[in-house]
PDB file of C-alpha atoms in Angstrom:
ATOM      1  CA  UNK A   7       7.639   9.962 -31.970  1.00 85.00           C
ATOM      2  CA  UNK A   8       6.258   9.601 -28.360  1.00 82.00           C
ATOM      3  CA  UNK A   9       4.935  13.283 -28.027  1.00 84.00           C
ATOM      4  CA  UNK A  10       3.281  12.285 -31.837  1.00 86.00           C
ATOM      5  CA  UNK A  11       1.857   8.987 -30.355  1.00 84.00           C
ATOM      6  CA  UNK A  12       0.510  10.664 -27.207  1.00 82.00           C
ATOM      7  CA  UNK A  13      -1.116  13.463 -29.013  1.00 85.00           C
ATOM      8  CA  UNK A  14      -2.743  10.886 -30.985  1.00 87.00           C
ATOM      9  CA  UNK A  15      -3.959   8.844 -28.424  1.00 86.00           C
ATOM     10  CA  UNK A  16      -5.003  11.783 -26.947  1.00 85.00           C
ATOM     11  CA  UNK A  17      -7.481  12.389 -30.092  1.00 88.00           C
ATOM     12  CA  UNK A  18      -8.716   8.967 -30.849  1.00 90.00           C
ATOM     13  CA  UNK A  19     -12.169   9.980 -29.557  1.00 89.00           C
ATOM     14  CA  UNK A  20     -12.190  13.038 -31.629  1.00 88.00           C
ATOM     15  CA  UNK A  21     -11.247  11.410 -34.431  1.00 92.00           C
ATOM     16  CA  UNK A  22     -13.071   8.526 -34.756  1.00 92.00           C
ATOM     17  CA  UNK A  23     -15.746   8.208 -31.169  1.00 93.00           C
ATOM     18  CA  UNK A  24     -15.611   4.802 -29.396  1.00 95.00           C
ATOM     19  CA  UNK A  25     -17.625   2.603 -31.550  1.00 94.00           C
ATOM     20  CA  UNK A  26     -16.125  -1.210 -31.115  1.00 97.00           C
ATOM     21  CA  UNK A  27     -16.854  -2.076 -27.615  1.00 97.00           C
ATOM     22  CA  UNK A  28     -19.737  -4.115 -28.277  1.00 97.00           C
ATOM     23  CA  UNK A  29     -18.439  -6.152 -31.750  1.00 97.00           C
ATOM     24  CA  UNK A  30     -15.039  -6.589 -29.588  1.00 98.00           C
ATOM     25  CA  UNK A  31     -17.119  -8.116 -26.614  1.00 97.00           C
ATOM     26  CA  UNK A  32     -19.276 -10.113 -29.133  1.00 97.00           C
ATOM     27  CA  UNK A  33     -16.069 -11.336 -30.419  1.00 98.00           C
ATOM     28  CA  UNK A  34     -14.481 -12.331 -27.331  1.00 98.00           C
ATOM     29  CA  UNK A  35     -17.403 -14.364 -26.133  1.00 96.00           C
ATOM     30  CA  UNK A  36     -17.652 -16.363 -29.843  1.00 97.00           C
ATOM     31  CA  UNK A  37     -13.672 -16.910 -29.821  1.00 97.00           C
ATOM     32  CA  UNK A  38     -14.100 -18.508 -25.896  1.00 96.00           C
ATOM     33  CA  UNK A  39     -16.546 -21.100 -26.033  1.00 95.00           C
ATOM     34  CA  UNK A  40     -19.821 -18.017 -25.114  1.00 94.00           C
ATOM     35  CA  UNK A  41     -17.635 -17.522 -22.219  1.00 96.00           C
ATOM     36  CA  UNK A  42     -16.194 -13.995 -21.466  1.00 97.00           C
ATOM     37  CA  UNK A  43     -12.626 -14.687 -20.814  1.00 98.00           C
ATOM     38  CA  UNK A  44     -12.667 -12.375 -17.741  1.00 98.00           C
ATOM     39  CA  UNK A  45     -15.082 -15.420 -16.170  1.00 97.00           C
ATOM     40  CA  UNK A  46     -12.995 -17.963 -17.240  1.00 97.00           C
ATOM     41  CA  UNK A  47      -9.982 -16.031 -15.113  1.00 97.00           C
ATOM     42  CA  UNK A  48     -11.774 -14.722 -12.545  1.00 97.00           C
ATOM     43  CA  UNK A  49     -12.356 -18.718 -10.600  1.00 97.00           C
ATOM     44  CA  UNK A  50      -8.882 -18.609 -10.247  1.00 96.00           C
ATOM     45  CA  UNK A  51      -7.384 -15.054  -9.984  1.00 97.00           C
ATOM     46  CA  UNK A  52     -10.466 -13.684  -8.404  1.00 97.00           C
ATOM     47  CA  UNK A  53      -8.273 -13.168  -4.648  1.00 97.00           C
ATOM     48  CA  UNK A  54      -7.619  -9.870  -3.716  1.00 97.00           C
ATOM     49  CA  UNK A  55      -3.790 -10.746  -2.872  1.00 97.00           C
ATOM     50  CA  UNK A  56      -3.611 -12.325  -6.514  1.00 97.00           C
ATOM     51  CA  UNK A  57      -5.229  -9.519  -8.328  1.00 98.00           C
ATOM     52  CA  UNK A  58      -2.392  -7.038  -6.479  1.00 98.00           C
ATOM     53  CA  UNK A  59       0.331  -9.026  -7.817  1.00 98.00           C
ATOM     54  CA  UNK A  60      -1.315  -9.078 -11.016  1.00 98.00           C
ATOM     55  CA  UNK A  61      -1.515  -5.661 -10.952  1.00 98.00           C
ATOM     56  CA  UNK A  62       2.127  -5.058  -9.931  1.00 97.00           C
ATOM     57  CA  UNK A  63       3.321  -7.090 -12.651  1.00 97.00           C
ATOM     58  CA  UNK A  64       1.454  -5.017 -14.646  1.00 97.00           C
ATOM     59  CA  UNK A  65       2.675  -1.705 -13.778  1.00 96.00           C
ATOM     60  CA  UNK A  66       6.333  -2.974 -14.300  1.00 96.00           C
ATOM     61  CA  UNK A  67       5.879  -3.345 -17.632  1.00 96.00           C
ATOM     62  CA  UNK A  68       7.137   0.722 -18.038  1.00 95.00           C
ATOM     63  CA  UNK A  69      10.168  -0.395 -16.197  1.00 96.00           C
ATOM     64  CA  UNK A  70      10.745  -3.419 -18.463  1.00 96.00           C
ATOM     65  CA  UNK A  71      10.223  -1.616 -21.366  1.00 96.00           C
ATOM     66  CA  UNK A  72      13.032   1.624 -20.385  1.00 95.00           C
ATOM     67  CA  UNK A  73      15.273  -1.304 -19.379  1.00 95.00           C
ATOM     68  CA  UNK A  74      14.666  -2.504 -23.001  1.00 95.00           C
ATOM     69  CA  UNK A  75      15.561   0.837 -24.876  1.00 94.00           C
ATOM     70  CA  UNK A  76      18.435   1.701 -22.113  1.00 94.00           C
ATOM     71  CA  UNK A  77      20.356  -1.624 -22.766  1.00 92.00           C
ATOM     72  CA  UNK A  78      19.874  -1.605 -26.593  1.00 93.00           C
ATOM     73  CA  UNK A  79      19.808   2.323 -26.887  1.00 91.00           C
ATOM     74  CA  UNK A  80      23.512   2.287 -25.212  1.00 90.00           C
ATOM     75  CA  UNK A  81      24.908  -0.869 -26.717  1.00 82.00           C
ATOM     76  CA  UNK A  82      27.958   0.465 -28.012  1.00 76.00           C
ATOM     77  CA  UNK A  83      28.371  -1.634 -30.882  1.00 78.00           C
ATOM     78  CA  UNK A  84      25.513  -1.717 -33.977  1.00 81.00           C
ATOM     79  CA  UNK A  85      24.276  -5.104 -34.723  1.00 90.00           C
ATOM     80  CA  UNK A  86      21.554  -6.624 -36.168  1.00 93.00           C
ATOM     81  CA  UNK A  87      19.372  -7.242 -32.895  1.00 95.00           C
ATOM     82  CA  UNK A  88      19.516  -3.639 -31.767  1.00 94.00           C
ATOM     83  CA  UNK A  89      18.593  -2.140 -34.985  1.00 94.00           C
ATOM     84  CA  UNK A  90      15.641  -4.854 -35.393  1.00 96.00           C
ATOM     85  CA  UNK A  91      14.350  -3.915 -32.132  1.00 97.00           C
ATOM     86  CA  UNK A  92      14.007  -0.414 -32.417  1.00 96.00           C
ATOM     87  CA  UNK A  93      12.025  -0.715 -36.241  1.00 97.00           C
ATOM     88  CA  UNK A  94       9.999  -2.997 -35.227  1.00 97.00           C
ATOM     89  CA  UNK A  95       9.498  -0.741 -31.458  1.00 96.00           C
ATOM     90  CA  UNK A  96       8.893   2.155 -33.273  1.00 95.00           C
ATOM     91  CA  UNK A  97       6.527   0.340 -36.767  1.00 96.00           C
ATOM     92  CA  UNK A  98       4.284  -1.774 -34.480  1.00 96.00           C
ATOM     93  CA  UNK A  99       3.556   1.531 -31.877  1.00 95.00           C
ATOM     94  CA  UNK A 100       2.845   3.765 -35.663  1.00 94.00           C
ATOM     95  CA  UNK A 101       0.564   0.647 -37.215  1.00 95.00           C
ATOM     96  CA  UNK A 102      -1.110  -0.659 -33.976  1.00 95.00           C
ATOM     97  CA  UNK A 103      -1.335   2.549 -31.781  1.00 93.00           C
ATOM     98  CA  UNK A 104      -1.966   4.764 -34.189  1.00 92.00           C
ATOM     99  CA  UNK A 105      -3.521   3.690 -37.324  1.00 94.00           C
ATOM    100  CA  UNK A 106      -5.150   0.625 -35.893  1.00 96.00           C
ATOM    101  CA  UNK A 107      -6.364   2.194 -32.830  1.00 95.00           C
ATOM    102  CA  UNK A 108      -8.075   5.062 -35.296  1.00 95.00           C
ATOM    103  CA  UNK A 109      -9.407   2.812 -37.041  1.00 96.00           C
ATOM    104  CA  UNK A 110     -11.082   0.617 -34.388  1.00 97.00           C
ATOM    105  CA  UNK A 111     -11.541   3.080 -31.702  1.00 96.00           C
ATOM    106  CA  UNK A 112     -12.608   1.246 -28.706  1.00 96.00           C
ATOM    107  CA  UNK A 113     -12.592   1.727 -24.664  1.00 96.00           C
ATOM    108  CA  UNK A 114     -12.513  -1.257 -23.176  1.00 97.00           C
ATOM    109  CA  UNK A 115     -14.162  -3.420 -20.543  1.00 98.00           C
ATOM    110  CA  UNK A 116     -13.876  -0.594 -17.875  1.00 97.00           C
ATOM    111  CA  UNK A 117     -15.681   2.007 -19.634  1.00 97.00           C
ATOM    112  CA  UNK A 118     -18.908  -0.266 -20.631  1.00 97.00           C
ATOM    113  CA  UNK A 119     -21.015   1.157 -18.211  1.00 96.00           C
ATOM    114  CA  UNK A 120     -19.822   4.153 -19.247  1.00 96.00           C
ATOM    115  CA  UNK A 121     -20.254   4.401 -22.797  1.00 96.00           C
ATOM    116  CA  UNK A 122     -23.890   3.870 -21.653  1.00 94.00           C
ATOM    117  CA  UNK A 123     -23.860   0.106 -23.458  1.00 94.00           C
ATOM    118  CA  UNK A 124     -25.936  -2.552 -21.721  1.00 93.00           C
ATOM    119  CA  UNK A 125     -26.461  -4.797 -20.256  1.00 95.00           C
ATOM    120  CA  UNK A 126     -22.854  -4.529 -19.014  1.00 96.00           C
ATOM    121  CA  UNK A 127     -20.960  -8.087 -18.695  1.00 97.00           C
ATOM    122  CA  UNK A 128     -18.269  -6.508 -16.831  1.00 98.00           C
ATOM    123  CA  UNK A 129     -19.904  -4.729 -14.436  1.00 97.00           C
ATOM    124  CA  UNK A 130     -19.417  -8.075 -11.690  1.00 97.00           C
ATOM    125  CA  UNK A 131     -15.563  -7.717 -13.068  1.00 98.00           C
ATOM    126  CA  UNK A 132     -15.464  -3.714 -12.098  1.00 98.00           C
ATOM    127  CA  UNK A 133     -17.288  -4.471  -8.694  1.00 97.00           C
ATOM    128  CA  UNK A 134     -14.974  -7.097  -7.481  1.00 98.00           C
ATOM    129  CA  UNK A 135     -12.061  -4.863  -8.538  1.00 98.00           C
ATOM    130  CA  UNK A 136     -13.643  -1.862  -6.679  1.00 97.00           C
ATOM    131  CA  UNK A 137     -13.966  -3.825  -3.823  1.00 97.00           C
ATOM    132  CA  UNK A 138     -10.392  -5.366  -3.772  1.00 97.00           C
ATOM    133  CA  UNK A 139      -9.597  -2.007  -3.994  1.00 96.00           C
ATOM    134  CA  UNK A 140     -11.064  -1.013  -0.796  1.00 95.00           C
ATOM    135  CA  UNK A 141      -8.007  -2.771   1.171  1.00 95.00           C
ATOM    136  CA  UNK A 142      -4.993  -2.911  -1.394  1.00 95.00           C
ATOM    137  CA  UNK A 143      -3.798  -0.656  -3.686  1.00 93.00           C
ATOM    138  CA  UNK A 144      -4.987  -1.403  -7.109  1.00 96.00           C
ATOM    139  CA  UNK A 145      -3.244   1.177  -9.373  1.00 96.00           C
ATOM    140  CA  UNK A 146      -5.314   0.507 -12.206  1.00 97.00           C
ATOM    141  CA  UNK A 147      -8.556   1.766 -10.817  1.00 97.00           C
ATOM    142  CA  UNK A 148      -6.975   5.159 -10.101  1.00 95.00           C
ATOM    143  CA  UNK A 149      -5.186   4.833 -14.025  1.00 95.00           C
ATOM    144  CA  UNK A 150      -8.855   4.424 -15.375  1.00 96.00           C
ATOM    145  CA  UNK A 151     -10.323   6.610 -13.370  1.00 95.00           C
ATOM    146  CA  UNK A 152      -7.572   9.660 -14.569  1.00 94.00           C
ATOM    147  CA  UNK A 153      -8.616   8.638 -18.164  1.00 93.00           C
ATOM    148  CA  UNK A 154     -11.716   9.064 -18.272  1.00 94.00           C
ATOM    149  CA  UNK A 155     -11.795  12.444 -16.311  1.00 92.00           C
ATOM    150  CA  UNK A 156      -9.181  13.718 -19.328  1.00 89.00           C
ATOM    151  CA  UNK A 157     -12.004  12.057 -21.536  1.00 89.00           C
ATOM    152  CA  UNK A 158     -14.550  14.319 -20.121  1.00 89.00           C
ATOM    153  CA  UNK A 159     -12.388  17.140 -19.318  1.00 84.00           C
ATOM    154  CA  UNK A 160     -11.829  17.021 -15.925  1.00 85.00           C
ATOM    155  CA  UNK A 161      -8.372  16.938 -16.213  1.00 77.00           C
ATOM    156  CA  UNK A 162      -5.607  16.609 -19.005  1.00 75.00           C
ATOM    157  CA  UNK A 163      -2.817  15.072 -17.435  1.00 73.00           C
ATOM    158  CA  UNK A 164      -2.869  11.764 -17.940  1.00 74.00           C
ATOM    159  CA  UNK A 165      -4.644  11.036 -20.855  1.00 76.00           C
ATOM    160  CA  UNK A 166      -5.904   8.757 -23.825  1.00 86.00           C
ATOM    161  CA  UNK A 167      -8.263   5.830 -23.849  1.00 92.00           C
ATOM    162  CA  UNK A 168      -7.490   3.301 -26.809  1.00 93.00           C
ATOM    163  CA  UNK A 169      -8.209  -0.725 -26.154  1.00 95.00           C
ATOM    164  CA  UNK A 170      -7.689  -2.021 -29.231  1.00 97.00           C
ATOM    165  CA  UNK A 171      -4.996  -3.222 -29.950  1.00 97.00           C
ATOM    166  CA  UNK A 172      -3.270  -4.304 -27.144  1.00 97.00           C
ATOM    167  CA  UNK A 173       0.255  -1.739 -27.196  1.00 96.00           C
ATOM    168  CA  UNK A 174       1.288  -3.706 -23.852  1.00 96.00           C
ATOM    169  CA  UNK A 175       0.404  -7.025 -25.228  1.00 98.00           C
ATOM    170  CA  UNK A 176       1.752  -6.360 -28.635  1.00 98.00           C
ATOM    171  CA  UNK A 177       5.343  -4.902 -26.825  1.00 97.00           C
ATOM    172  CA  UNK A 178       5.797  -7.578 -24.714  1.00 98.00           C
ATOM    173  CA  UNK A 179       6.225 -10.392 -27.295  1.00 98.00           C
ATOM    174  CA  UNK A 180       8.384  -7.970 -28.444  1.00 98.00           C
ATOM    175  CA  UNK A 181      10.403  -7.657 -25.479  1.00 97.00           C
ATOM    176  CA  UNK A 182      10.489 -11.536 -25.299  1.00 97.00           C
ATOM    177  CA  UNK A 183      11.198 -12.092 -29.025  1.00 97.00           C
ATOM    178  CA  UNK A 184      14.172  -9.846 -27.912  1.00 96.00           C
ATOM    179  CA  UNK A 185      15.301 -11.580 -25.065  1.00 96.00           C
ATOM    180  CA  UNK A 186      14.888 -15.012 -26.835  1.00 95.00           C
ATOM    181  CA  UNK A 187      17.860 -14.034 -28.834  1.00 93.00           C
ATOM    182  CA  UNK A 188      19.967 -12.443 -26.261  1.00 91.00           C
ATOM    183  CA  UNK A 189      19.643 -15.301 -23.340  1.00 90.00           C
ATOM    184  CA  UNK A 190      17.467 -17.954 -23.482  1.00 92.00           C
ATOM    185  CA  UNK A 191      16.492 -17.800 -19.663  1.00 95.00           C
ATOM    186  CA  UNK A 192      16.162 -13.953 -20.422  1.00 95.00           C
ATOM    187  CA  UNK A 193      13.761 -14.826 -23.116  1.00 96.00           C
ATOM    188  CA  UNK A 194      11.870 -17.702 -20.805  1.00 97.00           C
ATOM    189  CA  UNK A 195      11.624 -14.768 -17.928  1.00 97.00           C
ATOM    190  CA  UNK A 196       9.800 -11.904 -20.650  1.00 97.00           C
ATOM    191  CA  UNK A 197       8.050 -14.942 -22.372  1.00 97.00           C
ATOM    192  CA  UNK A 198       6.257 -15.738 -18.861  1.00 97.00           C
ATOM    193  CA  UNK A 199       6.103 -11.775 -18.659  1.00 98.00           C
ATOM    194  CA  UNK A 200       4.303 -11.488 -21.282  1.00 98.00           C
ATOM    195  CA  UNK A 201       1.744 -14.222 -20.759  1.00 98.00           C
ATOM    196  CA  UNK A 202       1.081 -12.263 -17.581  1.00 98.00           C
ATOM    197  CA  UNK A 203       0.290  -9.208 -18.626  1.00 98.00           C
ATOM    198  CA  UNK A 204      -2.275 -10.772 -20.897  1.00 98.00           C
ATOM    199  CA  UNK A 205      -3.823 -12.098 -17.836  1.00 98.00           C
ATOM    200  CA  UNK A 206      -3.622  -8.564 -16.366  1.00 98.00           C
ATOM    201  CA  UNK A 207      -4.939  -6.729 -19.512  1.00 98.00           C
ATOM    202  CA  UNK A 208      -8.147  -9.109 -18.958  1.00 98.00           C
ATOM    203  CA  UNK A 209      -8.332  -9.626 -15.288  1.00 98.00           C
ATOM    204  CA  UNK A 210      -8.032  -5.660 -14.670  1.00 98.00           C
ATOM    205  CA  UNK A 211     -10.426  -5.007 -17.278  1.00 97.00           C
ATOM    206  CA  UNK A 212      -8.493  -2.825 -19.761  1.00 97.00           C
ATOM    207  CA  UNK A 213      -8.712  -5.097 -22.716  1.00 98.00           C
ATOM    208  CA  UNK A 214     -10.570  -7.544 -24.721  1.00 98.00           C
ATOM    209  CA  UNK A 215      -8.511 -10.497 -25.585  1.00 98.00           C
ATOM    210  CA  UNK A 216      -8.736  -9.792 -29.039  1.00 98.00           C
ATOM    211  CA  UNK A 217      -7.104  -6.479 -28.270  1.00 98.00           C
ATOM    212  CA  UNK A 218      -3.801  -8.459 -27.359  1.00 98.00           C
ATOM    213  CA  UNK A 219      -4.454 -10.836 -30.163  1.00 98.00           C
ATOM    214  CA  UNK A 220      -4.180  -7.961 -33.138  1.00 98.00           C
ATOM    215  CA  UNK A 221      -1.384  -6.583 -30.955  1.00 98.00           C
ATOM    216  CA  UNK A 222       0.574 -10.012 -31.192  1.00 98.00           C
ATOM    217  CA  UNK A 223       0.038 -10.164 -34.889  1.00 98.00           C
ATOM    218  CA  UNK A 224       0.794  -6.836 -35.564  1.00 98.00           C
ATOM    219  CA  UNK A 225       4.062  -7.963 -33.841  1.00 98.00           C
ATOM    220  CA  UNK A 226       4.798 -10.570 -35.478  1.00 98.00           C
ATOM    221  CA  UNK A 227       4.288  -9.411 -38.626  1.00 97.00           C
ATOM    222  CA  UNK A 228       6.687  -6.353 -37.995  1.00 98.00           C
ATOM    223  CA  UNK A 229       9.568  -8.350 -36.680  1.00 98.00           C
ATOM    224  CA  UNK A 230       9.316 -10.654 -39.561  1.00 97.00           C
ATOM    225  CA  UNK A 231       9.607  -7.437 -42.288  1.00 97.00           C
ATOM    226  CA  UNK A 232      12.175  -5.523 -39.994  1.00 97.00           C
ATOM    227  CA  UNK A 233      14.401  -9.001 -39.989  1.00 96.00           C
ATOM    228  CA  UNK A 234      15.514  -8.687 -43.059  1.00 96.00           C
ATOM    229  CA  UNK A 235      16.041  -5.107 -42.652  1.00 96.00           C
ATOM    230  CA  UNK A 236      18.160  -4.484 -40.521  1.00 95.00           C
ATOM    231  CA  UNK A 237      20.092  -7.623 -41.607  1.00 95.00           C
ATOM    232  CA  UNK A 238      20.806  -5.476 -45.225  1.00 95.00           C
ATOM    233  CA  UNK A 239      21.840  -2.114 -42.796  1.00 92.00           C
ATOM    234  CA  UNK A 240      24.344  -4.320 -41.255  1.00 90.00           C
ATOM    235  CA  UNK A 241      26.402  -4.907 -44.771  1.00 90.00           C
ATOM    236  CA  UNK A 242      26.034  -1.298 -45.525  1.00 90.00           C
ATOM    237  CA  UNK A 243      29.448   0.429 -45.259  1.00 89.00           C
ATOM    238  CA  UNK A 244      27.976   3.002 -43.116  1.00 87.00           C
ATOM    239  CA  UNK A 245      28.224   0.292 -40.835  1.00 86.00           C
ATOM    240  CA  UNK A 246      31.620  -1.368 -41.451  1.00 86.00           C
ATOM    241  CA  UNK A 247      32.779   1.865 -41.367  1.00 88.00           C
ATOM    242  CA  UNK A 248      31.752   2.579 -38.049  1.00 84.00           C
ATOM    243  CA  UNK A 249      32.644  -0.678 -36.198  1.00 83.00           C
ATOM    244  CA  UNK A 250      36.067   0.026 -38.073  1.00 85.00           C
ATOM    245  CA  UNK A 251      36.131   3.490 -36.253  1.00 85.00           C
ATOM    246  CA  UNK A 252      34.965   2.118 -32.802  1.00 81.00           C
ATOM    247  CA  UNK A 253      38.633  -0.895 -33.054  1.00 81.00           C
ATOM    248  CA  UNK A 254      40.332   2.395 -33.346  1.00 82.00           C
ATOM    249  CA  UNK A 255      39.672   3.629 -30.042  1.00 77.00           C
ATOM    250  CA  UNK A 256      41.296   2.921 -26.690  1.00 76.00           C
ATOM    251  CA  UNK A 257      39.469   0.570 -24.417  1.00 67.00           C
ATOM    252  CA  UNK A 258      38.674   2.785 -22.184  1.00 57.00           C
ATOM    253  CA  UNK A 259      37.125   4.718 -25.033  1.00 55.00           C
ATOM    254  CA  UNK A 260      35.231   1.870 -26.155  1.00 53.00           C
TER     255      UNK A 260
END
């Protein structure tokens, strides 16, 4: 599924060019009061130290979502949580990252300039960043940077450039819907997770807010069908029959 998504995401261009940027921009400034969110952030996160951490938090995000598969992926007993997460895991990447991101094939803040659409509202967002970047280490430029040299065919690495929707937005409430029904403080901790790397999709300029706001419906809608779901493969006998099979083994077994 993953070397299917990447390939894909690899392709969007191909398939259908970048063509949203500017309705998603338009958008964003009509849904915040003719106010780019990015400007409404940037009074308060616009500190170099503060944008690091931002970006720190996001880049943990891959290690939040492996610790997500690992500890449901090795569960050793089939229930109704695990098999929920991975449908709706594995539906919202296939509707959102692939058909959705076809469909509405954008770049996102960080390429404006260099999609050649002006005037550029994020160009004061990409200069402070630059310059932040000048004294601590701000991941994300070099991330963009790599993607749009595969883009152009500099290098083909690291590679694919797809904004909207939001895959990191649209996981995390997944992680946290997760976590909500494990532990509640578990589900607080990815809740405030996810509220953060919302701010860091913004405030790094890799996303339109409406990017994470299709990716959180596209969520929600998901774990609502796969609910009932995996609900019915828990009555299935295929099931019984293997939580039978596991009370038959030694402990140390188990």
């Amino acid at each position: 599924f993953l070397e299917a998504f990447n390939q894909l995401k690899y392709n969007i261009p191909v398939i259908q060019p970048f063509a949203w940027d500017q309705t998603f921009n338009t958008l964003d400034k009509v849904l915040h009061f003719l106010c780019l969110p990015w400007e409404w952030l940037q009074p308060v996160l616009g500190f170099p130290l503060i944008t690091f951490l931002i970006n720190v938090n996001y880049n943990l995000w891959f290690m939040v979502m492996w610790c997500m598969w690992v500890l449901l992926a090795f569960s050793p007993m089939p229930s109704v949580l695990r098999m929920r997460f991975f449908l709706s895991f594995i539906l919202a990447w296939t509707i959102g990252g692939g058909f959705a991101a076809v469909l509405l094939s954008s770049a996102g803040p960080a390429y404006y300039s260099a999609l050649e659409l002006a005037p550029d509202p994020y160009a004061p967002l990409m200069s402070y960043l630059n310059g932040v970047g000048e004294t601590w280490k701000l991941w994300a430029l070099d991330t963009q940077q790599m993607l749009w040299d595969a883009h152009t065919g500099k290098q083909n690495i690291v590679a694919g450039i797809s904004a909207m929707p939001s895959m990191h937005n649209a996981s995390s409430l997944l992680f946290a819907l997760v976590a909500w029904q494990m532990n509640r403080k578990a589900g607080i901790a990815l809740a405030i997770f996810a509220t953060l790397i919302f701010i860091g999709s913004v405030h790094l300029g890799w996303h339109y807010a409406v990017d994470a706001y299709l990716g959180w419906t596209i969520t929600i809608i998901v774990w609502w069908i796969c609910g009932p779901i995996a609900r019915w493969n828990q009555r299935q006998s295929w099931t019984s029959n293997y939580l039978a099979l596991l009370k038959q083994l030694p402990d140390k077994v188990r």
